[in-house]
Amino acid sequence: MAHTAAGATATSKMQMSPERAQEVIQMAKRVRHSFPELKTFSDERLLYAIWRSFKRIDQTSDSDYHTMAKVFFQEFDRHLLHYEFSRAGEDDAVRQRFFAIITDLFQ
């Protein structure tokens, strides 16, 4: 399955299995519900950030839920919010929110 995020370059196509696509969609729904501060971001940008997070997780040998939450935090904080969470000192609280979403998604 291949998708291209709006504003992404032609070389950054989102390719994933149908199972991963389902996880990305479910994660997006949960992130939308749990992070009202992300409401201004388009679905395309949100999906792309989630896909990039899963891609990074798939490339690591250590993918426990805490590591996954850290990867999601880093992706969203850096690339979507330009370090807004970090500057506000919300690192731990946001990672905990991602951790809760991930544990709910994969149980």
CSV table of N, CA and C in Angstrom, one decimal:
chain,number,residue,atom,x,y,z
A,1,MET,N,0.9,-1.2,0.0
A,1,MET,CA,0.0,0.0,0.0
A,1,MET,C,0.9,1.2,0.0
A,2,ALA,N,0.7,2.1,-0.9
A,2,ALA,CA,1.5,3.3,-1.0
A,2,ALA,C,0.7,4.6,-0.9
A,3,HIS,N,1.1,5.5,-0.1
A,3,HIS,CA,0.4,6.8,0.1
A,3,HIS,C,1.4,7.9,0.0
A,4,THR,N,1.0,9.0,-0.4
A,4,THR,CA,1.9,10.2,-0.4
A,4,THR,C,1.3,11.3,0.5
A,5,ALA,N,2.0,11.7,1.4
A,5,ALA,CA,1.5,12.8,2.3
A,5,ALA,C,1.6,14.1,1.6
A,6,ALA,N,0.6,15.0,1.8
A,6,ALA,CA,0.6,16.3,1.2
A,6,ALA,C,1.8,17.1,1.6
A,7,GLY,N,2.5,17.7,0.7
A,7,GLY,CA,3.7,18.5,1.0
A,7,GLY,C,4.9,17.7,1.1
A,8,ALA,N,4.8,16.4,1.0
A,8,ALA,CA,6.0,15.6,1.1
A,8,ALA,C,6.7,15.5,-0.3
A,9,THR,N,8.0,15.2,-0.3
A,9,THR,CA,8.6,15.1,-1.6
A,9,THR,C,8.3,13.8,-2.2
A,10,ALA,N,8.5,13.7,-3.5
A,10,ALA,CA,8.1,12.5,-4.2
A,10,ALA,C,8.9,11.3,-3.7
A,11,THR,N,10.1,11.5,-3.1
A,11,THR,CA,10.9,10.4,-2.6
A,11,THR,C,10.4,9.8,-1.3
A,12,SER,N,9.5,10.5,-0.6
A,12,SER,CA,9.1,10.1,0.7
A,12,SER,C,7.7,9.5,0.7
A,13,LYS,N,7.5,8.5,-0.1
A,13,LYS,CA,6.2,7.8,-0.2
A,13,LYS,C,6.0,6.9,1.0
A,14,MET,N,4.8,6.9,1.6
A,14,MET,CA,4.5,6.0,2.7
A,14,MET,C,4.2,4.7,2.2
A,15,GLN,N,5.0,3.7,2.4
A,15,GLN,CA,4.8,2.4,2.0
A,15,GLN,C,4.7,1.5,3.2
A,16,MET,N,3.6,0.7,3.3
A,16,MET,CA,3.4,-0.1,4.5
A,16,MET,C,2.5,-1.3,4.2
A,17,SER,N,2.5,-2.3,5.0
A,17,SER,CA,1.6,-3.4,4.9
A,17,SER,C,0.2,-3.0,5.3
A,18,PRO,N,-0.8,-3.8,4.9
A,18,PRO,CA,-2.2,-3.5,5.3
A,18,PRO,C,-2.3,-3.5,6.8
A,19,GLU,N,-1.6,-4.3,7.5
A,19,GLU,CA,-1.7,-4.4,8.9
A,19,GLU,C,-1.1,-3.1,9.5
A,20,ARG,N,0.0,-2.6,9.0
A,20,ARG,CA,0.6,-1.4,9.5
A,20,ARG,C,-0.3,-0.2,9.2
A,21,ALA,N,-0.9,-0.2,8.0
A,21,ALA,CA,-1.8,0.9,7.6
A,21,ALA,C,-3.0,1.0,8.6
A,22,GLN,N,-3.5,-0.2,9.0
A,22,GLN,CA,-4.6,-0.2,10.0
A,22,GLN,C,-4.1,0.4,11.3
A,23,GLU,N,-2.9,0.0,11.7
A,23,GLU,CA,-2.3,0.6,13.0
A,23,GLU,C,-2.1,2.1,12.9
A,24,VAL,N,-1.7,2.5,11.8
A,24,VAL,CA,-1.4,4.0,11.6
A,24,VAL,C,-2.8,4.7,11.7
A,25,ILE,N,-3.8,4.2,11.1
A,25,ILE,CA,-5.1,4.8,11.1
A,25,ILE,C,-5.7,4.8,12.6
A,26,GLN,N,-5.6,3.7,13.3
A,26,GLN,CA,-6.0,3.6,14.6
A,26,GLN,C,-5.3,4.5,15.5
A,27,MET,N,-4.0,4.6,15.3
A,27,MET,CA,-3.1,5.5,16.1
A,27,MET,C,-3.5,7.0,15.9
A,28,ALA,N,-3.8,7.3,14.6
A,28,ALA,CA,-4.2,8.7,14.3
A,28,ALA,C,-5.5,9.0,15.0
A,29,LYS,N,-6.5,8.1,15.1
A,29,LYS,CA,-7.7,8.4,15.8
A,29,LYS,C,-7.5,8.6,17.2
A,30,ARG,N,-6.6,7.8,17.8
A,30,ARG,CA,-6.3,8.0,19.3
A,30,ARG,C,-5.5,9.3,19.6
A,31,VAL,N,-4.6,9.6,18.7
A,31,VAL,CA,-3.8,10.8,18.9
A,31,VAL,C,-4.8,12.0,18.7
A,32,ARG,N,-5.7,12.0,17.8
A,32,ARG,CA,-6.6,13.1,17.6
A,32,ARG,C,-7.4,13.3,18.9
A,33,HIS,N,-7.8,12.2,19.5
A,33,HIS,CA,-8.7,12.2,20.7
A,33,HIS,C,-7.9,12.7,21.9
A,34,SER,N,-6.6,12.2,22.0
A,34,SER,CA,-5.8,12.5,23.2
A,34,SER,C,-5.0,13.8,23.2
A,35,PHE,N,-4.8,14.3,22.0
A,35,PHE,CA,-4.0,15.5,21.8
A,35,PHE,C,-4.7,16.6,21.1
A,36,PRO,N,-5.6,17.3,21.9
A,36,PRO,CA,-6.4,18.4,21.2
A,36,PRO,C,-5.4,19.5,20.7
A,37,GLU,N,-4.2,19.6,21.2
A,37,GLU,CA,-3.3,20.7,20.8
A,37,GLU,C,-2.8,20.4,19.3
A,38,LEU,N,-3.1,19.2,18.8
A,38,LEU,CA,-2.7,18.9,17.4
A,38,LEU,C,-3.9,19.1,16.4
A,39,LYS,N,-5.0,19.6,16.9
A,39,LYS,CA,-6.1,19.7,16.0
A,39,LYS,C,-5.9,20.6,14.8
A,40,THR,N,-5.0,21.5,14.8
A,40,THR,CA,-4.7,22.4,13.7
A,40,THR,C,-4.0,21.7,12.5
A,41,PHE,N,-3.4,20.5,12.8
A,41,PHE,CA,-2.6,19.8,11.8
A,41,PHE,C,-3.6,19.0,10.9
A,42,SER,N,-3.3,19.0,9.6
A,42,SER,CA,-4.1,18.2,8.7
A,42,SER,C,-3.9,16.7,9.0
A,43,ASP,N,-4.9,15.9,8.5
A,43,ASP,CA,-4.8,14.5,8.6
A,43,ASP,C,-3.6,14.0,7.9
A,44,GLU,N,-3.2,14.5,6.8
A,44,GLU,CA,-2.1,14.1,6.1
A,44,GLU,C,-0.8,14.3,6.9
A,45,ARG,N,-0.6,15.4,7.5
A,45,ARG,CA,0.6,15.6,8.3
A,45,ARG,C,0.6,14.7,9.5
A,46,LEU,N,-0.5,14.5,10.1
A,46,LEU,CA,-0.6,13.6,11.3
A,46,LEU,C,-0.3,12.2,10.9
A,47,LEU,N,-0.9,11.7,9.8
A,47,LEU,CA,-0.6,10.4,9.4
A,47,LEU,C,0.8,10.2,9.0
A,48,TYR,N,1.4,11.2,8.4
A,48,TYR,CA,2.8,11.1,8.0
A,48,TYR,C,3.7,11.0,9.2
A,49,ALA,N,3.4,11.8,10.2
A,49,ALA,CA,4.2,11.8,11.4
A,49,ALA,C,4.1,10.4,12.1
A,50,ILE,N,2.9,9.8,12.1
A,50,ILE,CA,2.7,8.5,12.7
A,50,ILE,C,3.4,7.5,11.9
A,51,TRP,N,3.3,7.5,10.6
A,51,TRP,CA,4.1,6.6,9.8
A,51,TRP,C,5.6,6.6,10.0
A,52,ARG,N,6.1,7.9,10.0
A,52,ARG,CA,7.5,8.1,10.3
A,52,ARG,C,7.9,7.5,11.6
A,53,SER,N,7.1,7.6,12.6
A,53,SER,CA,7.4,7.1,14.0
A,53,SER,C,7.4,5.6,13.9
A,54,PHE,N,6.4,4.9,13.3
A,54,PHE,CA,6.4,3.5,13.1
A,54,PHE,C,7.6,3.0,12.3
A,55,LYS,N,8.0,3.7,11.3
A,55,LYS,CA,9.2,3.4,10.5
A,55,LYS,C,10.4,3.4,11.3
A,56,ARG,N,10.6,4.4,12.2
A,56,ARG,CA,11.7,4.5,13.1
A,56,ARG,C,11.7,3.3,14.1
A,57,ILE,N,10.5,3.0,14.6
A,57,ILE,CA,10.4,1.9,15.5
A,57,ILE,C,10.8,0.6,14.9
A,58,ASP,N,10.3,0.4,13.7
A,58,ASP,CA,10.6,-0.9,12.9
A,58,ASP,C,12.1,-1.0,12.7
A,59,GLN,N,12.9,0.0,12.7
A,59,GLN,CA,14.3,0.0,12.4
A,59,GLN,C,15.1,-0.3,13.7
A,60,THR,N,14.5,-0.3,14.8
A,60,THR,CA,15.2,-0.5,16.1
A,60,THR,C,15.0,-2.0,16.6
A,61,SER,N,15.9,-2.4,17.3
A,61,SER,CA,15.8,-3.8,17.9
A,61,SER,C,15.1,-3.8,19.2
A,62,ASP,N,14.9,-2.6,19.8
A,62,ASP,CA,14.3,-2.5,21.1
A,62,ASP,C,13.0,-1.7,20.9
A,63,SER,N,11.9,-2.3,20.8
A,63,SER,CA,10.6,-1.6,20.6
A,63,SER,C,9.6,-1.9,21.7
A,64,ASP,N,10.0,-1.8,22.9
A,64,ASP,CA,9.1,-1.9,24.0
A,64,ASP,C,8.2,-0.6,24.0
A,65,TYR,N,7.1,-0.6,24.7
A,65,TYR,CA,6.2,0.5,24.7
A,65,TYR,C,6.8,1.8,25.1
A,66,HIS,N,7.7,1.8,26.1
A,66,HIS,CA,8.3,3.0,26.5
A,66,HIS,C,9.2,3.6,25.4
A,67,THR,N,9.9,2.7,24.7
A,67,THR,CA,10.8,3.2,23.6
A,67,THR,C,9.9,3.7,22.5
A,68,MET,N,8.8,3.0,22.2
A,68,MET,CA,7.9,3.5,21.2
A,68,MET,C,7.3,4.9,21.5
A,69,ALA,N,6.9,5.1,22.8
A,69,ALA,CA,6.4,6.4,23.2
A,69,ALA,C,7.4,7.5,23.0
A,70,LYS,N,8.7,7.1,23.3
A,70,LYS,CA,9.7,8.1,23.2
A,70,LYS,C,9.9,8.5,21.7
A,71,VAL,N,9.8,7.5,20.8
A,71,VAL,CA,10.0,7.8,19.4
A,71,VAL,C,8.8,8.6,18.9
A,72,PHE,N,7.6,8.3,19.3
A,72,PHE,CA,6.5,9.2,18.9
A,72,PHE,C,6.6,10.6,19.4
A,73,PHE,N,7.0,10.7,20.7
A,73,PHE,CA,7.2,12.0,21.3
A,73,PHE,C,8.2,12.8,20.5
A,74,GLN,N,9.4,12.2,20.2
A,74,GLN,CA,10.4,12.9,19.4
A,74,GLN,C,10.0,13.3,18.0
A,75,GLU,N,9.3,12.5,17.3
A,75,GLU,CA,8.8,12.8,16.0
A,75,GLU,C,7.8,14.0,16.0
A,76,PHE,N,6.8,13.9,16.9
A,76,PHE,CA,5.8,15.0,17.0
A,76,PHE,C,6.5,16.3,17.5
A,77,ASP,N,7.3,16.2,18.6
A,77,ASP,CA,7.9,17.4,19.1
A,77,ASP,C,8.8,18.1,18.1
A,78,ARG,N,9.6,17.3,17.5
A,78,ARG,CA,10.6,17.9,16.5
A,78,ARG,C,9.9,18.4,15.2
A,79,HIS,N,9.2,17.5,14.6
A,79,HIS,CA,8.8,17.7,13.2
A,79,HIS,C,7.5,18.4,13.0
A,80,LEU,N,6.6,18.2,14.0
A,80,LEU,CA,5.3,18.9,13.9
A,80,LEU,C,5.2,20.1,14.7
A,81,LEU,N,5.7,20.1,15.9
A,81,LEU,CA,5.6,21.2,16.8
A,81,LEU,C,6.9,22.0,17.0
A,82,HIS,N,7.9,21.7,16.3
A,82,HIS,CA,9.2,22.4,16.4
A,82,HIS,C,9.6,22.7,17.9
A,83,TYR,N,9.5,21.6,18.7
A,83,TYR,CA,10.0,21.5,20.1
A,83,TYR,C,9.1,22.3,21.0
A,84,GLU,N,7.9,22.5,20.7
A,84,GLU,CA,6.9,23.2,21.7
A,84,GLU,C,6.8,22.4,22.9
A,85,PHE,N,6.6,21.0,22.9
A,85,PHE,CA,6.5,20.2,24.1
A,85,PHE,C,7.7,20.3,24.9
A,86,SER,N,8.9,20.2,24.3
A,86,SER,CA,10.2,20.3,25.1
A,86,SER,C,10.3,21.7,25.7
A,87,ARG,N,10.1,22.7,25.0
A,87,ARG,CA,10.2,24.1,25.6
A,87,ARG,C,9.3,24.3,26.7
A,88,ALA,N,8.1,23.7,26.7
A,88,ALA,CA,7.2,23.8,27.8
A,88,ALA,C,7.4,22.9,28.9
A,89,GLY,N,8.4,22.0,28.8
A,89,GLY,CA,8.8,21.1,29.9
A,89,GLY,C,7.8,20.0,30.0
A,90,GLU,N,7.1,19.6,28.9
A,90,GLU,CA,6.1,18.6,28.9
A,90,GLU,C,6.6,17.2,28.4
A,91,ASP,N,7.9,17.0,28.4
A,91,ASP,CA,8.4,15.8,27.8
A,91,ASP,C,7.8,14.5,28.5
A,92,ASP,N,7.9,14.4,29.8
A,92,ASP,CA,7.4,13.2,30.5
A,92,ASP,C,5.9,13.1,30.4
A,93,ALA,N,5.2,14.1,30.5
A,93,ALA,CA,3.7,14.0,30.4
A,93,ALA,C,3.3,13.6,29.0
A,94,VAL,N,3.9,14.1,28.0
A,94,VAL,CA,3.5,13.8,26.6
A,94,VAL,C,3.9,12.4,26.3
A,95,ARG,N,5.1,12.0,26.8
A,95,ARG,CA,5.5,10.5,26.5
A,95,ARG,C,4.5,9.6,27.2
A,96,GLN,N,4.1,10.0,28.4
A,96,GLN,CA,3.1,9.1,29.1
A,96,GLN,C,1.8,9.0,28.3
A,97,ARG,N,1.4,10.1,27.7
A,97,ARG,CA,0.2,10.1,26.9
A,97,ARG,C,0.3,9.2,25.7
A,98,PHE,N,1.5,9.3,25.0
A,98,PHE,CA,1.8,8.4,23.9
A,98,PHE,C,1.8,6.9,24.4
A,99,PHE,N,2.4,6.7,25.6
A,99,PHE,CA,2.5,5.3,26.1
A,99,PHE,C,1.1,4.8,26.4
A,100,ALA,N,0.2,5.6,26.9
A,100,ALA,CA,-1.2,5.1,27.1
A,100,ALA,C,-1.8,4.7,25.8
A,101,ILE,N,-1.6,5.5,24.8
A,101,ILE,CA,-2.2,5.2,23.5
A,101,ILE,C,-1.7,3.9,22.9
A,102,ILE,N,-0.4,3.8,23.0
A,102,ILE,CA,0.3,2.6,22.5
A,102,ILE,C,-0.1,1.3,23.2
A,103,THR,N,-0.2,1.4,24.5
A,103,THR,CA,-0.6,0.2,25.2
A,103,THR,C,-2.0,-0.2,24.9
A,104,ASP,N,-2.9,0.8,24.8
A,104,ASP,CA,-4.3,0.5,24.4
A,104,ASP,C,-4.4,0.0,23.0
A,105,LEU,N,-3.6,0.5,22.1
A,105,LEU,CA,-3.6,0.1,20.7
A,105,LEU,C,-3.2,-1.4,20.5
A,106,PHE,N,-2.1,-1.8,21.3
A,106,PHE,CA,-1.5,-3.1,21.0
A,106,PHE,C,-2.0,-4.2,22.0
A,107,GLN,N,-3.0,-3.9,22.9
A,107,GLN,CA,-3.5,-4.9,23.8
A,107,GLN,C,-4.6,-5.7,23.2
